[in-house]
Short mmCIF file of C-alpha atoms in Angstrom, two decimals:
data_model
loop_
_atom_site.label_atom_id
_atom_site.label_comp_id
_atom_site.label_asym_id
_atom_site.label_seq_id
_atom_site.Cartn_x
_atom_site.Cartn_y
_atom_site.Cartn_z
CA UNK Z 1 0.08 0.01 0.05
CA UNK Z 2 1.34 3.39 -0.94
CA UNK Z 3 0.89 6.11 1.50
CA UNK Z 4 2.16 9.74 2.26
CA UNK Z 5 2.52 10.47 5.97
CA UNK Z 6 1.99 13.99 7.28
CA UNK Z 7 4.69 15.05 9.67
CA UNK Z 8 2.14 15.25 12.63
CA UNK Z 9 1.68 11.48 12.29
CA UNK Z 10 5.37 10.78 12.60
CA UNK Z 11 5.72 13.09 15.68
CA UNK Z 12 2.73 11.59 17.37
CA UNK Z 13 3.97 8.02 16.62
CA UNK Z 14 7.40 8.81 18.07
CA UNK Z 15 6.08 10.51 21.27
CA UNK Z 16 3.46 7.89 22.08
CA UNK Z 17 4.47 4.35 21.28
CA UNK Z 18 1.00 3.02 22.18
CA UNK Z 19 -0.94 5.16 19.81
CA UNK Z 20 -2.47 4.64 16.25
CA UNK Z 21 0.36 6.76 14.76
CA UNK Z 22 2.98 4.59 16.31
CA UNK Z 23 1.07 1.65 14.74
CA UNK Z 24 1.46 3.35 11.33
CA UNK Z 25 5.35 3.89 12.04
CA UNK Z 26 5.47 0.01 12.94
CA UNK Z 27 3.80 -0.88 9.54
CA UNK Z 28 6.40 1.42 7.85
CA UNK Z 29 9.26 -0.33 9.70
CA UNK Z 30 7.87 -3.77 8.96
CA UNK Z 31 7.66 -2.86 5.30
CA UNK Z 32 3.89 -3.20 5.06
CA UNK Z 33 3.43 0.03 3.60
CA UNK Z 34 5.48 2.09 1.22
CA UNK Z 35 5.94 5.84 1.99
CA UNK Z 36 6.07 8.20 -0.92
CA UNK Z 37 8.10 11.40 -0.49
CA UNK Z 38 10.10 14.26 -2.14
CA UNK Z 39 12.97 16.34 -0.78
CA UNK Z 40 10.56 18.98 0.62
CA UNK Z 41 8.80 16.45 2.84
CA UNK Z 42 12.16 14.90 4.05
CA UNK Z 43 13.35 18.47 4.90
CA UNK Z 44 10.24 19.15 6.90
CA UNK Z 45 10.47 15.69 8.69
CA UNK Z 46 14.02 16.41 9.74
CA UNK Z 47 13.46 20.18 10.67
CA UNK Z 48 10.32 19.37 12.78
CA UNK Z 49 11.46 16.28 14.50
CA UNK Z 50 14.79 18.09 15.51
CA UNK Z 51 12.84 20.80 17.42
CA UNK Z 52 14.23 20.89 20.98
CA UNK Z 53 10.74 20.42 22.44
CA UNK Z 54 10.34 16.89 21.10
CA UNK Z 55 13.71 15.69 22.38
CA UNK Z 56 14.54 13.29 19.51
CA UNK Z 57 18.18 12.65 18.99
CA UNK Z 58 19.68 13.58 15.54
CA UNK Z 59 20.82 10.04 15.33
CA UNK Z 60 17.16 8.81 15.63
CA UNK Z 61 15.85 11.32 13.15
CA UNK Z 62 18.51 10.73 10.62
CA UNK Z 63 18.09 6.94 10.91
CA UNK Z 64 14.26 7.28 10.40
CA UNK Z 65 14.79 9.48 7.38
CA UNK Z 66 17.46 7.25 5.92
CA UNK Z 67 15.04 4.29 6.26
CA UNK Z 68 12.32 6.27 4.49
CA UNK Z 69 14.65 7.21 1.65
CA UNK Z 70 15.85 3.49 1.25
CA UNK Z 71 12.46 1.76 1.58
CA UNK Z 72 10.11 4.52 0.53
CA UNK Z 73 9.61 5.95 -3.00
CA UNK Z 74 10.86 9.27 -4.33
CA UNK Z 75 8.12 11.11 -6.30
CA UNK Z 76 8.85 14.07 -8.52
CA UNK Z 77 5.54 15.82 -7.90
CA UNK Z 78 3.58 18.07 -10.22
CA UNK Z 79 2.23 21.48 -8.61
CA UNK Z 80 -1.53 21.34 -7.99
CA UNK Z 81 -3.89 24.21 -8.26
CA UNK Z 82 -5.94 23.35 -5.11
CA UNK Z 83 -6.28 25.90 -2.22
CA UNK Z 84 -5.77 24.58 1.09
CA UNK Z 85 -5.75 26.30 4.44
CA UNK Z 86 -2.05 25.79 5.09
CA UNK Z 87 -0.03 26.15 1.96
CA UNK Z 88 3.00 24.39 3.66
CA UNK Z 89 0.91 21.09 3.67
CA UNK Z 90 0.41 21.28 -0.15
CA UNK Z 91 3.58 19.40 -0.72
CA UNK Z 92 2.01 16.21 1.00
CA UNK Z 93 -1.02 16.47 -1.34
CA UNK Z 94 1.04 16.98 -4.47
CA UNK Z 95 3.29 13.98 -3.75
CA UNK Z 96 0.09 11.96 -2.85
CA UNK Z 97 -1.54 12.78 -6.24
CA UNK Z 98 1.53 12.65 -8.43
CA UNK Z 99 2.64 9.29 -6.77
CA UNK Z 100 -0.79 7.85 -6.93
CA UNK Z 101 -0.82 7.27 -3.18
CA UNK Z 102 -3.62 5.13 -1.88
CA UNK Z 103 -3.82 7.41 1.30
CA UNK Z 104 -2.41 10.53 2.68
CA UNK Z 105 -2.46 10.01 6.38
CA UNK Z 106 -2.63 13.00 8.69
CA UNK Z 107 -3.94 13.75 12.11
CA UNK Z 108 -5.52 17.11 10.77
CA UNK Z 109 -7.73 16.30 7.87
CA UNK Z 110 -9.29 19.90 8.26
CA UNK Z 111 -5.85 21.14 6.90
CA UNK Z 112 -6.75 19.50 3.51
CA UNK Z 113 -9.67 19.53 1.08
CA UNK Z 114 -12.24 16.76 1.45
CA UNK Z 115 -10.88 13.95 -0.54
CA UNK Z 116 -11.56 10.37 -0.04
CA UNK Z 117 -8.03 9.27 0.18
CA UNK Z 118 -7.14 11.72 2.92
CA UNK Z 119 -7.60 9.98 6.22
CA UNK Z 120 -6.65 9.95 9.92
CA UNK Z 121 -4.40 7.22 11.39
CA UNK Z 122 -7.57 5.65 12.88
CA UNK Z 123 -9.40 5.52 9.63
CA UNK Z 124 -6.13 4.14 7.86
CA UNK Z 125 -6.00 1.36 10.39
CA UNK Z 126 -9.42 0.36 9.85
CA UNK Z 127 -9.08 0.00 6.18
CA UNK Z 128 -5.71 -1.52 6.37
#
């Protein structure tokens, strides 16, 4: 299954190892899902995960990103002409559409247009 994972899902999964986002990270690490990404997404993952308030080590973050690069799929995405509340989230939608992702998994579906393939971690686990 091909997915795009919003940064908030990674953060939640690493902070709370018992939550639904952590289950998605486990699926990623077990190679049950393939994560689609581009350089903008990897840069955001790294920058956000290294914020001091989260307390993640650079080694952990770099290992996770290297795993995503190795096991995931790079997508050269096409720009889209869809207005969304937070323009910085547009990259996730562009990669999902260009890469023909089955799902874009996010904790904040309100940040995106109402599209059937944009779902929460809970919804993803229900369909998985």
